[in-house]
XYZ file of C-alpha atoms in Angstrom:
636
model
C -8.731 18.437 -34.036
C -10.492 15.072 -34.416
C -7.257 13.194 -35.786
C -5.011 14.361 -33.285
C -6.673 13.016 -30.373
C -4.794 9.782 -30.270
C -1.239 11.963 -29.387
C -2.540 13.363 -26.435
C -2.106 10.032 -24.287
C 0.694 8.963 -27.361
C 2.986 11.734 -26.298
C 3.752 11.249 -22.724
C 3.975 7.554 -23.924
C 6.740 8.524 -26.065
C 8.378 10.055 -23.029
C 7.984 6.680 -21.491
C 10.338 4.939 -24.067
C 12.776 7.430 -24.694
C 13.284 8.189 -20.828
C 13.281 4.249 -20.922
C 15.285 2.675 -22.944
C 17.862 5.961 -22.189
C 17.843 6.143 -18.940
C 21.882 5.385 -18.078
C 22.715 6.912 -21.468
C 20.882 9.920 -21.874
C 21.991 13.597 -19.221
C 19.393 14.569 -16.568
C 18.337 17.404 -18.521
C 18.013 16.013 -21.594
C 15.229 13.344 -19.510
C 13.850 16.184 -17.730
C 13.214 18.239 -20.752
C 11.838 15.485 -23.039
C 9.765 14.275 -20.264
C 8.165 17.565 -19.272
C 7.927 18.680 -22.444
C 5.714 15.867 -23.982
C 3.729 16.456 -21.296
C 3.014 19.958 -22.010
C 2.622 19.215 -25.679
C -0.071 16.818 -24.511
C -1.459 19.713 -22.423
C -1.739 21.878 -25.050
C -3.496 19.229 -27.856
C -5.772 18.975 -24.758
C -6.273 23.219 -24.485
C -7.115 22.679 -27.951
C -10.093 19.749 -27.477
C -11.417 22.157 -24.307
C -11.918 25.422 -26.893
C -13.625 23.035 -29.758
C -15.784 21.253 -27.375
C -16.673 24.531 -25.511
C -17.322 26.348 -28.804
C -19.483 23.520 -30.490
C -20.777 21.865 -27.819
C -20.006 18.688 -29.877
C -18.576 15.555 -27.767
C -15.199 13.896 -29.938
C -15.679 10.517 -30.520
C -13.043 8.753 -32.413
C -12.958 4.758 -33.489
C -9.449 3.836 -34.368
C -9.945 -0.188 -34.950
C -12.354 -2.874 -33.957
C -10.058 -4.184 -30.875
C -12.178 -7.434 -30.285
C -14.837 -9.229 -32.030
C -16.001 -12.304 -31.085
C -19.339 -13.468 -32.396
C -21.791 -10.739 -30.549
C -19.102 -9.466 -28.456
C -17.189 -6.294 -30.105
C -14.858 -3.814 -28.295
C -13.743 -0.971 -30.172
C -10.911 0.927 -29.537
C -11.896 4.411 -29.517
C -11.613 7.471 -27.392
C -14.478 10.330 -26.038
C -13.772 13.657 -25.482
C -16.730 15.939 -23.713
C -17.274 18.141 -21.534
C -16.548 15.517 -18.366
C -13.470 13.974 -20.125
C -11.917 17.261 -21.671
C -11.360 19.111 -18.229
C -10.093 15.589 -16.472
C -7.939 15.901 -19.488
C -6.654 19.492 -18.926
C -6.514 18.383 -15.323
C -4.052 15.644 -15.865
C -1.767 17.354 -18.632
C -1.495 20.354 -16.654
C -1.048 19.532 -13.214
C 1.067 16.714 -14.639
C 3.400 19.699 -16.445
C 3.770 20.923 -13.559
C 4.789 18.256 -11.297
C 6.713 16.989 -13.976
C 8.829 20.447 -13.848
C 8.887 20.580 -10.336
C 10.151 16.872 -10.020
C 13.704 17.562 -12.510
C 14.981 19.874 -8.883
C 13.701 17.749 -6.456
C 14.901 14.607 -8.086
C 18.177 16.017 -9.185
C 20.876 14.146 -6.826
C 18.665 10.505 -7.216
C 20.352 7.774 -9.282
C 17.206 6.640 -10.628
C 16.544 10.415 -12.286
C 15.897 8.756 -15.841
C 13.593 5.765 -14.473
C 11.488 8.143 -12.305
C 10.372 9.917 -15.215
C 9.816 7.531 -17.239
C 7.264 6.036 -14.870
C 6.202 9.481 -14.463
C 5.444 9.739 -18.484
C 3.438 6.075 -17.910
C 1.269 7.410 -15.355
C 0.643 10.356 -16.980
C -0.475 7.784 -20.548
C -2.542 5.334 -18.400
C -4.517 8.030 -16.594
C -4.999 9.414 -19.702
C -6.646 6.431 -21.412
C -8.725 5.682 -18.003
C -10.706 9.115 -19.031
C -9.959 8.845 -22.683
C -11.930 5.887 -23.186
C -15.258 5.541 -24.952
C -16.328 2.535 -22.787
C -15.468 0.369 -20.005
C -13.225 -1.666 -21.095
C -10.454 1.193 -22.327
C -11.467 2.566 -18.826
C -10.793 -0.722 -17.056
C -6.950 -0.593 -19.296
C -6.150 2.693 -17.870
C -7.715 1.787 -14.512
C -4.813 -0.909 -14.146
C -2.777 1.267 -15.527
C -2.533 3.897 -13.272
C -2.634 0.767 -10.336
C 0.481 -1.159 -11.650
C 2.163 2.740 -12.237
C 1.202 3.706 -8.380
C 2.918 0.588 -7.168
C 5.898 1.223 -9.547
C 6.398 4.803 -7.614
C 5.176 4.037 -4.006
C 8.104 1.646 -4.130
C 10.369 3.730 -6.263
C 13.180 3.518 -3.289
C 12.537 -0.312 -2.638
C 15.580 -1.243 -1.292
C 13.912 -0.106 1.601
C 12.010 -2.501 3.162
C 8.739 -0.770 4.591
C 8.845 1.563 1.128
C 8.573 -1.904 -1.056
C 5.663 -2.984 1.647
C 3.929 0.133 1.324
C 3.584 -0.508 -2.554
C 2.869 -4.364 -2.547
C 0.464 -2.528 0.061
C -1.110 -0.182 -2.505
C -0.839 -2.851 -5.210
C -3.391 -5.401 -2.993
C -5.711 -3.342 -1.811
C -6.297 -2.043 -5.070
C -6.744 -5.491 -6.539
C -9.561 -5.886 -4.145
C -11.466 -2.918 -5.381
C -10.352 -3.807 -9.245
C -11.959 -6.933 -8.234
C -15.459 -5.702 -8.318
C -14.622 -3.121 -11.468
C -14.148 -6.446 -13.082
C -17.189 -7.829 -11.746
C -19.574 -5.176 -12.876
C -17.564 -5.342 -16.561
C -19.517 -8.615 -17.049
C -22.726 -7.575 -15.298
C -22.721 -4.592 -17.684
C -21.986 -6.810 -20.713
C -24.669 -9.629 -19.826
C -27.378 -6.701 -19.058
C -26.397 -4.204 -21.988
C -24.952 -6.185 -24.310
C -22.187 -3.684 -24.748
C -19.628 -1.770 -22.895
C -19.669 1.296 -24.925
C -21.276 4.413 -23.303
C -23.533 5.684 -26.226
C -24.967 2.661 -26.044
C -25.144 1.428 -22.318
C -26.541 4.648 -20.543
C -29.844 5.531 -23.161
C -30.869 1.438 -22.529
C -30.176 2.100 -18.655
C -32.524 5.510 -19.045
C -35.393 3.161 -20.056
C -35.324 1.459 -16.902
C -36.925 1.791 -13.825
C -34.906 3.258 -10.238
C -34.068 0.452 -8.298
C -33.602 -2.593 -10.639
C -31.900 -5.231 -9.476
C -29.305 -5.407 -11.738
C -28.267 -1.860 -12.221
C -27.917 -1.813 -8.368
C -25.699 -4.280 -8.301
C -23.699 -2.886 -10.970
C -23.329 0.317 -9.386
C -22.202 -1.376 -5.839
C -19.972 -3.448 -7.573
C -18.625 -0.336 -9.340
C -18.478 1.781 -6.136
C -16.206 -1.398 -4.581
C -13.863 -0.544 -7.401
C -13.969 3.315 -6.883
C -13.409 2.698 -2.761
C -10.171 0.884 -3.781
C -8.665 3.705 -6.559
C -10.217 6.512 -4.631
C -9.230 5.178 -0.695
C -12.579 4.628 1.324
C -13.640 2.789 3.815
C -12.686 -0.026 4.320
C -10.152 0.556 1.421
C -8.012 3.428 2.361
C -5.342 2.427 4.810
C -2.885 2.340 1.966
C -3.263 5.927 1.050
C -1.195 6.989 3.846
C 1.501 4.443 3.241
C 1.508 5.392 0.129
C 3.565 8.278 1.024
C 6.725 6.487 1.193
C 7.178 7.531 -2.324
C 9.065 10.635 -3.262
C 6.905 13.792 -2.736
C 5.951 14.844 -6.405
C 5.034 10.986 -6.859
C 2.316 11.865 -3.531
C 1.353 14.987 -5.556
C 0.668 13.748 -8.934
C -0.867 10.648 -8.198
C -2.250 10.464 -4.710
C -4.073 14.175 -4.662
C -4.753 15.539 -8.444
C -5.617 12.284 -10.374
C -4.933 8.674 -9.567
C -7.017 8.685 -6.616
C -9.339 11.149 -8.502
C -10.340 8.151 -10.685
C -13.172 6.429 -9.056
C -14.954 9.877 -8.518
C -14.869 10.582 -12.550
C -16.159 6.714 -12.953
C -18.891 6.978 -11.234
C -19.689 10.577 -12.573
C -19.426 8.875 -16.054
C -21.317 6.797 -15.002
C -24.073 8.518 -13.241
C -26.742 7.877 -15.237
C -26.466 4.281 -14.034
C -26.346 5.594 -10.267
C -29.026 8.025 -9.907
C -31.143 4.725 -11.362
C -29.829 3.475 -7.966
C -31.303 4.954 -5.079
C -29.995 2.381 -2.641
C -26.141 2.579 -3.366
C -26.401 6.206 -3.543
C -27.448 6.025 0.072
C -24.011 3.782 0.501
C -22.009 6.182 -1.385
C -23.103 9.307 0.868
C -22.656 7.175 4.002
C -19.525 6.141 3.331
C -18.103 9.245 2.170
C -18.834 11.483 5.153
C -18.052 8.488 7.164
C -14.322 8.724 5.559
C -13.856 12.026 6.046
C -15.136 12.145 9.159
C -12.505 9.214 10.304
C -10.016 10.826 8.245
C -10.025 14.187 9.500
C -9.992 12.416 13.063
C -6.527 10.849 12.250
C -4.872 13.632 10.776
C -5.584 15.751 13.951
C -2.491 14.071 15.536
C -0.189 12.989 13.426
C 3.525 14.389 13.027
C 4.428 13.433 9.355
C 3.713 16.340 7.692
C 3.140 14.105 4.333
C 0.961 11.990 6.826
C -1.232 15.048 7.629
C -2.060 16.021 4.071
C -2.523 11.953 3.193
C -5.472 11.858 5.628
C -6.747 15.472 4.335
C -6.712 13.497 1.121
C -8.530 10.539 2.021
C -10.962 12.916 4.260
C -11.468 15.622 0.782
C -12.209 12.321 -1.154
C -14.888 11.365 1.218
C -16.492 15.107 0.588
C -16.374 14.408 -3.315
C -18.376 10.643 -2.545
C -20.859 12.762 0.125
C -21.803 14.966 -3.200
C -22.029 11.601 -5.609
C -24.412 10.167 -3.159
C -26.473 13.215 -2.416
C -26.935 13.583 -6.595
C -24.467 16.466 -6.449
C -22.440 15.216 -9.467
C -21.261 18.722 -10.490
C -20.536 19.832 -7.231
C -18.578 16.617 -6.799
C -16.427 16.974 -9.555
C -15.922 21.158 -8.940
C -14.608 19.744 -5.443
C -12.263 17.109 -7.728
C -10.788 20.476 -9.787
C -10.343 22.138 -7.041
C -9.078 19.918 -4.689
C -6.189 18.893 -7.187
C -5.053 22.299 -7.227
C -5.159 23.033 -3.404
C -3.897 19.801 -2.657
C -1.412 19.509 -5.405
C 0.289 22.779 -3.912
C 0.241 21.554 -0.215
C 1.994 18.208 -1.206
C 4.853 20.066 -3.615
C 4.845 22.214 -0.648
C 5.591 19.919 1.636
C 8.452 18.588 -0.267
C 9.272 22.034 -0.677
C 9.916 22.298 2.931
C 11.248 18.590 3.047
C 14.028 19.515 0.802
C 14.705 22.829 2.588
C 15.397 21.336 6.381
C 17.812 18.107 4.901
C 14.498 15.710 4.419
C 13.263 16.298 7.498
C 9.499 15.315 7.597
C 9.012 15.243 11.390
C 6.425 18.598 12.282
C 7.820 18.706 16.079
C 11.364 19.076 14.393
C 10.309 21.808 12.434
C 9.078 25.502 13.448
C 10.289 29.189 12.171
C 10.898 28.228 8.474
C 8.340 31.104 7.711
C 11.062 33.926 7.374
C 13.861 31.743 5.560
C 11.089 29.883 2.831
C 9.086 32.739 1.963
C 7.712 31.442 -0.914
C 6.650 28.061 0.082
C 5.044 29.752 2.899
C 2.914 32.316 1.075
C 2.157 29.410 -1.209
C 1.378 26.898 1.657
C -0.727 29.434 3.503
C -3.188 29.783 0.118
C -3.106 26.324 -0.033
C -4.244 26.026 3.337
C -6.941 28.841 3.666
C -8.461 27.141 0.038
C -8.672 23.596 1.658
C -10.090 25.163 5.227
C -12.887 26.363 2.916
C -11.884 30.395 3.437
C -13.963 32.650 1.009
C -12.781 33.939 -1.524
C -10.878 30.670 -1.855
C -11.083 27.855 -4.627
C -12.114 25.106 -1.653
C -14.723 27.487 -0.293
C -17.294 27.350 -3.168
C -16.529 23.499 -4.239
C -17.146 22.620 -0.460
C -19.962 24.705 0.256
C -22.085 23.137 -3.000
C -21.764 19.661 -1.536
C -22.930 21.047 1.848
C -25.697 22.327 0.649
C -26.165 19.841 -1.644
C -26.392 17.581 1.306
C -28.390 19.972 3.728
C -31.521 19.651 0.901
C -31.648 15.618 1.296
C -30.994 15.327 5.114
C -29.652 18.138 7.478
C -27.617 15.620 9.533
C -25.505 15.039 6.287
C -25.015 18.548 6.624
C -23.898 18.919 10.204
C -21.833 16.206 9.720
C -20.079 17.584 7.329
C -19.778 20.848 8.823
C -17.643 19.254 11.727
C -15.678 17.542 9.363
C -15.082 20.832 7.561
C -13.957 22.231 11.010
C -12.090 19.481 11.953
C -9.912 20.007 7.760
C -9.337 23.596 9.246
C -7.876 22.841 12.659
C -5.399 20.030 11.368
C -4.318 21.965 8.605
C -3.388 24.870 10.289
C -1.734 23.131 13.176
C 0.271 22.169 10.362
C 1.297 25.292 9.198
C 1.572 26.470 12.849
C 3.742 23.938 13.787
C 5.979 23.982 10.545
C 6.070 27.282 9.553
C 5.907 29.886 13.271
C 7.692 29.483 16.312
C 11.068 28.571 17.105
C 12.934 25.952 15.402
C 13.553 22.678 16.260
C 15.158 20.514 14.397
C 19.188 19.969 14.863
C 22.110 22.856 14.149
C 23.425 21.418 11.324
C 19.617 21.195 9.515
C 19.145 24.783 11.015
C 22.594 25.906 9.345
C 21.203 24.046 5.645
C 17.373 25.699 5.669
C 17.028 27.187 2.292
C 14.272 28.107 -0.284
C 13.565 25.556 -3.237
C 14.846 26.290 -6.248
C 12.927 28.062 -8.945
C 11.938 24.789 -10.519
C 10.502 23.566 -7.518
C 9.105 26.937 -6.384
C 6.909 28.005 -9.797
C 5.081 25.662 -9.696
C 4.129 26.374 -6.409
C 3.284 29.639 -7.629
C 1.013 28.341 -10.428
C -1.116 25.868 -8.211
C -1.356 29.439 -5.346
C -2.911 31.298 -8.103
C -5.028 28.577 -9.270
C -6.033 27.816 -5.464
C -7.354 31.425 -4.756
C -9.047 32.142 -8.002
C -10.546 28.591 -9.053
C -13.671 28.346 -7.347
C -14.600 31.495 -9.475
C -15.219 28.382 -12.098
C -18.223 27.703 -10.479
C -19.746 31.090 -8.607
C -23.266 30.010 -6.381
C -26.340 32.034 -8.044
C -26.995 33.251 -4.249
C -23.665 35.445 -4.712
C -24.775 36.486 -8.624
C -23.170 33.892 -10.548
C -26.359 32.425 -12.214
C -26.233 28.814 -12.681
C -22.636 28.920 -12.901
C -19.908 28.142 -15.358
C -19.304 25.235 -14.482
C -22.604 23.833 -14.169
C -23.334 25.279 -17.339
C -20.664 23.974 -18.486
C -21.654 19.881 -17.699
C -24.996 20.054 -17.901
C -25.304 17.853 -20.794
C -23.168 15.186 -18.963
C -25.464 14.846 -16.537
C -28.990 16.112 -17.713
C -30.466 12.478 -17.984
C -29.802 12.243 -14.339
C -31.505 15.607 -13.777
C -34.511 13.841 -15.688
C -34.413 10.545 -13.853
C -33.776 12.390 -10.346
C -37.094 14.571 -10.707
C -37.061 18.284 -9.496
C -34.409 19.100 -7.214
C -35.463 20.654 -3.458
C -34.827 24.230 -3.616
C -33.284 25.990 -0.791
C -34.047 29.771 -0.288
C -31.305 32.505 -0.869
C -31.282 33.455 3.089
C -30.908 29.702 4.009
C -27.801 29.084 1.197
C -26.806 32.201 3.242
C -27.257 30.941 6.164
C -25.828 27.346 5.668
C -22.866 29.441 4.053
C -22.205 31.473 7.208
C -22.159 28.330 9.170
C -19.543 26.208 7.644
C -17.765 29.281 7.420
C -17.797 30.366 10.779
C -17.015 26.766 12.171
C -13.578 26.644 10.024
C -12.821 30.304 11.818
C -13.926 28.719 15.202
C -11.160 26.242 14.123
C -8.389 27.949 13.135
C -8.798 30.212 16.514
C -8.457 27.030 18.195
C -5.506 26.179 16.518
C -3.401 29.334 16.992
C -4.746 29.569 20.907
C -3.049 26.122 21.166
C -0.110 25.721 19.111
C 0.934 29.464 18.974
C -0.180 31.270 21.717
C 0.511 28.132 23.919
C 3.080 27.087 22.320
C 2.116 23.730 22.095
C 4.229 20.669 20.205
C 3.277 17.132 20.120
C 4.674 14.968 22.350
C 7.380 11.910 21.503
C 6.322 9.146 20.907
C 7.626 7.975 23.896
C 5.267 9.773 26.393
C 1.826 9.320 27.406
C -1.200 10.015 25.347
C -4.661 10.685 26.130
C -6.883 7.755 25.340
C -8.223 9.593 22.414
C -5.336 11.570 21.031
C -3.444 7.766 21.175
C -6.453 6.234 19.463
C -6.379 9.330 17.208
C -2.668 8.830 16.733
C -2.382 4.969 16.044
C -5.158 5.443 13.393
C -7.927 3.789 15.628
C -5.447 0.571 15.020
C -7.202 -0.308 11.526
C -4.365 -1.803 10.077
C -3.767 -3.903 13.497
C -7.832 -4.448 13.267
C -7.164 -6.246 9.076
C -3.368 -7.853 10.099
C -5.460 -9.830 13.255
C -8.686 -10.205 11.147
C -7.315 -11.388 7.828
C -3.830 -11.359 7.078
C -3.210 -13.763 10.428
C -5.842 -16.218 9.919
C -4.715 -16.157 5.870
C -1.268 -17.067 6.955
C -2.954 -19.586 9.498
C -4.280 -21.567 6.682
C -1.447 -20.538 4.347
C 0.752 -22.853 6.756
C -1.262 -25.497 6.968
C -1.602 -25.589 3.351
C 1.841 -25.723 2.803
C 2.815 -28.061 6.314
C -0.256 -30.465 5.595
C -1.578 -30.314 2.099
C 1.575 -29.752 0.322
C 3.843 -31.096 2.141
C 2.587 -33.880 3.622
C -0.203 -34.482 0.939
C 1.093 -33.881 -2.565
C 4.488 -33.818 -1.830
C 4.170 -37.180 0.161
C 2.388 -38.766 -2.454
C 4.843 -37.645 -5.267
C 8.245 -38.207 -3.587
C 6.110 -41.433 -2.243
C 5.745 -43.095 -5.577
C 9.331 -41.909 -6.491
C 10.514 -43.152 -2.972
C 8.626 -46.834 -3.338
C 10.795 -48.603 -5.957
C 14.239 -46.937 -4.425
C 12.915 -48.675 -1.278
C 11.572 -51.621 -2.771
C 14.596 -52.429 -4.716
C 17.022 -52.312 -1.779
C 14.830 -55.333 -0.143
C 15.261 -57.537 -3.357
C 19.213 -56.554 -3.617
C 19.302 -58.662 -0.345
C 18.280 -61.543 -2.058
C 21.350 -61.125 -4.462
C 24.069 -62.619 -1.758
C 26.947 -64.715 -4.603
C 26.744 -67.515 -2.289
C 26.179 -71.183 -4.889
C 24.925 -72.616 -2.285
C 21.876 -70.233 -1.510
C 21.121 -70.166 -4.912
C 20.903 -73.628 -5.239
C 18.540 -73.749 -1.986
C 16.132 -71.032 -3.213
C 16.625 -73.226 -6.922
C 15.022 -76.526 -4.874
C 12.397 -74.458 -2.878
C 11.200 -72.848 -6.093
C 10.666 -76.017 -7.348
C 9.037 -77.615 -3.966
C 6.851 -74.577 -4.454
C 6.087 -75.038 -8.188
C 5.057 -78.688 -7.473
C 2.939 -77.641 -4.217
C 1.227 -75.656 -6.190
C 0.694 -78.050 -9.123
C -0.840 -80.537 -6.494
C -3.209 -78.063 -4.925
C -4.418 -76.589 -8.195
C -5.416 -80.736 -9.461
């Protein structure tokens, strides 16, 4: 298997070319089918590293050529494959298939059919080199990948204006966060003297929790994870984001893109649980993200916007269990939260291409009986991200919890009304879209129809995965031992295990306990949700009409993005202007077109002197020498 490794990201690169460089020549099924299918091929090479890795236990680590070498300095270019890296793999191939199939019916009518997939194959080759890697500087190729691919197909439809400013959007913002990546690149180079794994984390082991240079590596990393992975105050353009087509939302802003700084720092973790203080930062800002998150999406119409926010909110859930040392529950939360959200996002589309791309929730309503599918498949989705037992969300979700209630139990409550606030938005959503009358126009009404099978199998796929994947990881409370999963990645993180100490232990009745809880609060929520927007009948108001002071603070996004445009992008284009009026313009332009200026004007003076009149000439002739002879006399 070792040899092969380099087609796994080398296929879907392939797609990149072909779809390429034959985009206007080649059919829409022939791009489709080559695209999709290198995919899969990928997929299955990576099936095939899972089962050898899971049998041997044995990470794959393959050097392909010294890349750099520069006295002391050497980067090699070679990949890893263990247990961390091989699911992220099966992650990205997969879902990727899928997405991939689902896009060739959704896309079908655009122009740009052949360039959409071929950014589609790109993406899927830079986010496979990001976890590919064997140290941080592959990582760092991938991690700009996947940024310069995400700005590509945010902007996909740019001859819309607010589409192309929602990726130059995406594009910035993650340069601020790549930015301190970067940063901690050279940090980790001056303090390790390398930037390979095998040999950076067993020097880190040897030292001591808190030094001052691993913690500023690890902030400086967690600034680049806030920017791939939208935190605070990096994830207001998440949300924008959206303005690409739907499968681009699924694929890269729910199952892996913004999945990327939540691997890095589990990679990396070994450097973090050395780091007591930005561990405290990471859990912070996590629940304080979802929290804020889960505010937002309470009121918002878009139905795309909803499940953005539920993204940004679930990523602040996955940073609660990095800071709280709950790596594995962390990354069980990542699995499942690509499958649950992965569904709701193709699902959305689903229902965006059945009611004439409508994406307006108060226009929407009674689509349950007319898209059965997407509604079953919606619903799953739903009850798996509300954190419903037997659901896949349930038992990721609940590990961070408790993972949280052992190192403080306001982390916990927190997070419990966070987890109740995920289940009310989400089902106001399906309320609102699915039950009810509808109530969009006649002519939408008249074209409601189910997706096509394309579109609708691999909703089907991501349902099954959604109800039966948090099986992967079965709590011992309920019988499952330590768990597969856990099992599974314990070698990935076992120096951290070492370097943490012994866990706190929580007693079966109080896992039982803390269980019932979260549990019962997502109920409390969804009763609240069908008492108001079914058995009310409630629907959002215009957005013409009056607010609460909340629900319009709620609504607006508690004015963030107003908060940065008055805070920094103003006073940037303040200076920005006087730059240009005073400095350049005045300044270096003066002085430039000065010196060019000074002869032009200088030479126009002594033209003057050239009249054609004898006489004058004569005059100036017998002052020069009156002046020659002055001058004689004074210099004697």
């Amino acid at each position: 298997m070792d040899k092969y490794i380099w087609l796994i990201p080398v296929l879907p690169l392939a797609g990149f070319i072909i779809n390429g460089i034959g985009r206007n020549s080649l059919s829409k099924n022939t791009i489709g089918f080559v695209a999709s299918f290198l995919v899969l091929a990928s997929f299955g090479l990576s099936v095939a590293a899972f089962l050898q890795i899971k049998a041997t236990g044995v990470p794959i680590n393959v050097t392909y050529f010294t890349w750099i070498d520069v006295f002391r300095f050497t980067v090699p270019f070679s990949f890893l494959i263990d247990q961390l890296s091989s699911l992220m793999l099966l992650i990205i191939t997969g879902i990727g298939f899928l997405i991939h199939l689902y896009s060739i019916g959704y896309m079908k009518d655009d122009e740009g059919f052949g360039k959409f997939f071929a950014y589609l194959n790109l993406f899927v080759f830079f986010m496979l080199m990001l976890v590919l890697g064997s140290n941080y500087v592959i990582m760092f190729i991938g991690w700009e990948g996947v940024g310069l691919c995400s700005y590509l197909l945010i902007g996909f439809w740019y001859s819309n204006p607010s589409y192309a400013d929602a990726a130059k959007k995406a594009f910035i913002m993650n340069r601020i966060g790549d930015l301190g990546f970067l940063l901690a690149l050279f940090l980790i180079q001056d303090t390790f003297g390398s930037f390979g794994f095998a040999q950076v984390f067993p020097q880190a082991g040897l030292l001591h929790a808190g030094n001052a240079n691993v913690v500023l590596i690890t902030i400086l990393l967690f600034v680049g994870a806030t920017g791939k992975s939208a935190q605070i105050p990096l994830f207001t353009w998440l949300p924008d984001a959206m303005a690409g087509p739907t499968p681009v939302s699924a694929l890269i802003h729910a199952a892996t893109m913004v999945t990327a700084g939540i691997y890095m720092i589990a990679r990396s973790n070994v450097l973090f649980t050395l780091a007591p203080l930005t561990m405290h930062i990471i859990a912070i800002i996590g629940l304080a993200t979802a929290i804020v998150a889960a505010i937002i999406a309470l009121t918002q119409t878009d139905i795309k916007k909803v499940l953005a926010y539920s993204t940004v909110s679930q990523l602040g859930y996955m940073f609660l269990g990095l800071g709280v040392g709950a790596y594995t529950g962390a990354f069980f939360h990542l699995m499942t939260h690509a499958f649950f959200k992965g569904l709701l996002f193709l699902g959305a589309g689903s229902v965006i291409h059945g009611v004439s791309g409508e994406q307006d929730m108060r226009k929407m309503g009674g689509l349950k009986g007319k898209m059965k599918i997407t509604f079953i498949t919606m619903l799953i989705g739903t009850l798996a991200i509300s954190g419903i037992p037997p659901f896949a969300g349930f038992f990721s979700k609940d590990e961070i919890l408790a993972e949280a209630f052992k190192q403080s139990p306001t982390l916990y409550v927190i997070g419990v009304i966070g987890a109740m606030l995920t289940a009310f938005y989400m089902f106001r959503m399906l309320f609102l879209t699915f039950y009810g009358k509808f109530r969009g126009t006649h002519e939408q009404e008249h074209h409601i129809h189910e997706s096509p099978a394309s579109m609708t199998f691999p909703l089907i796929i991501l349902a099954v995965l959604s109800a039966v994947g948090g099986f992967l990881n079965i709590p011992e409370v309920m019988g499952g031992g330590k768990g597969w999963l856990a099992n599974y990645l314990a070698p990935v993180f076992a120096k951290s295990v070492e370097l943490g100490g012994t866990p706190a232990i929580t007693s079966p009745g109080t896992e039982w306990l803390l269980m019932g809880i979260s549990v019962g609060a997502a109920v409390v929520a969804i009763v609240l949700a069908y008492s108001k927007y079914m058995t009310k009948g409630h629907v959002p108001v215009a957005d013409t009409e009056e607010r609460s002071f909340l629900a319009n603070l709620s609504y607006n996004k508690f004015y963030v993005d107003e908060l940065y445009d008055f805070i920094i992008r103003r006073p940037l284009d303040g200076f920005s202007d006087f730059f240009y009026n005073v400095v350049d313009k005045l300044g270096i332009d003066g002085l430039v077109n000065g010196i060019g200026d000074a002869p032009v004007e200088a030479s126009k003076g002594f033209r003057l002197l050239q009249t054609g009149n004898v006489g004058f000439y004569i005059f100036m002739m017998v002052a020069g020498i009156v002046a020659i002879l002055v001058y004689s006399f004074v210099r004697i």
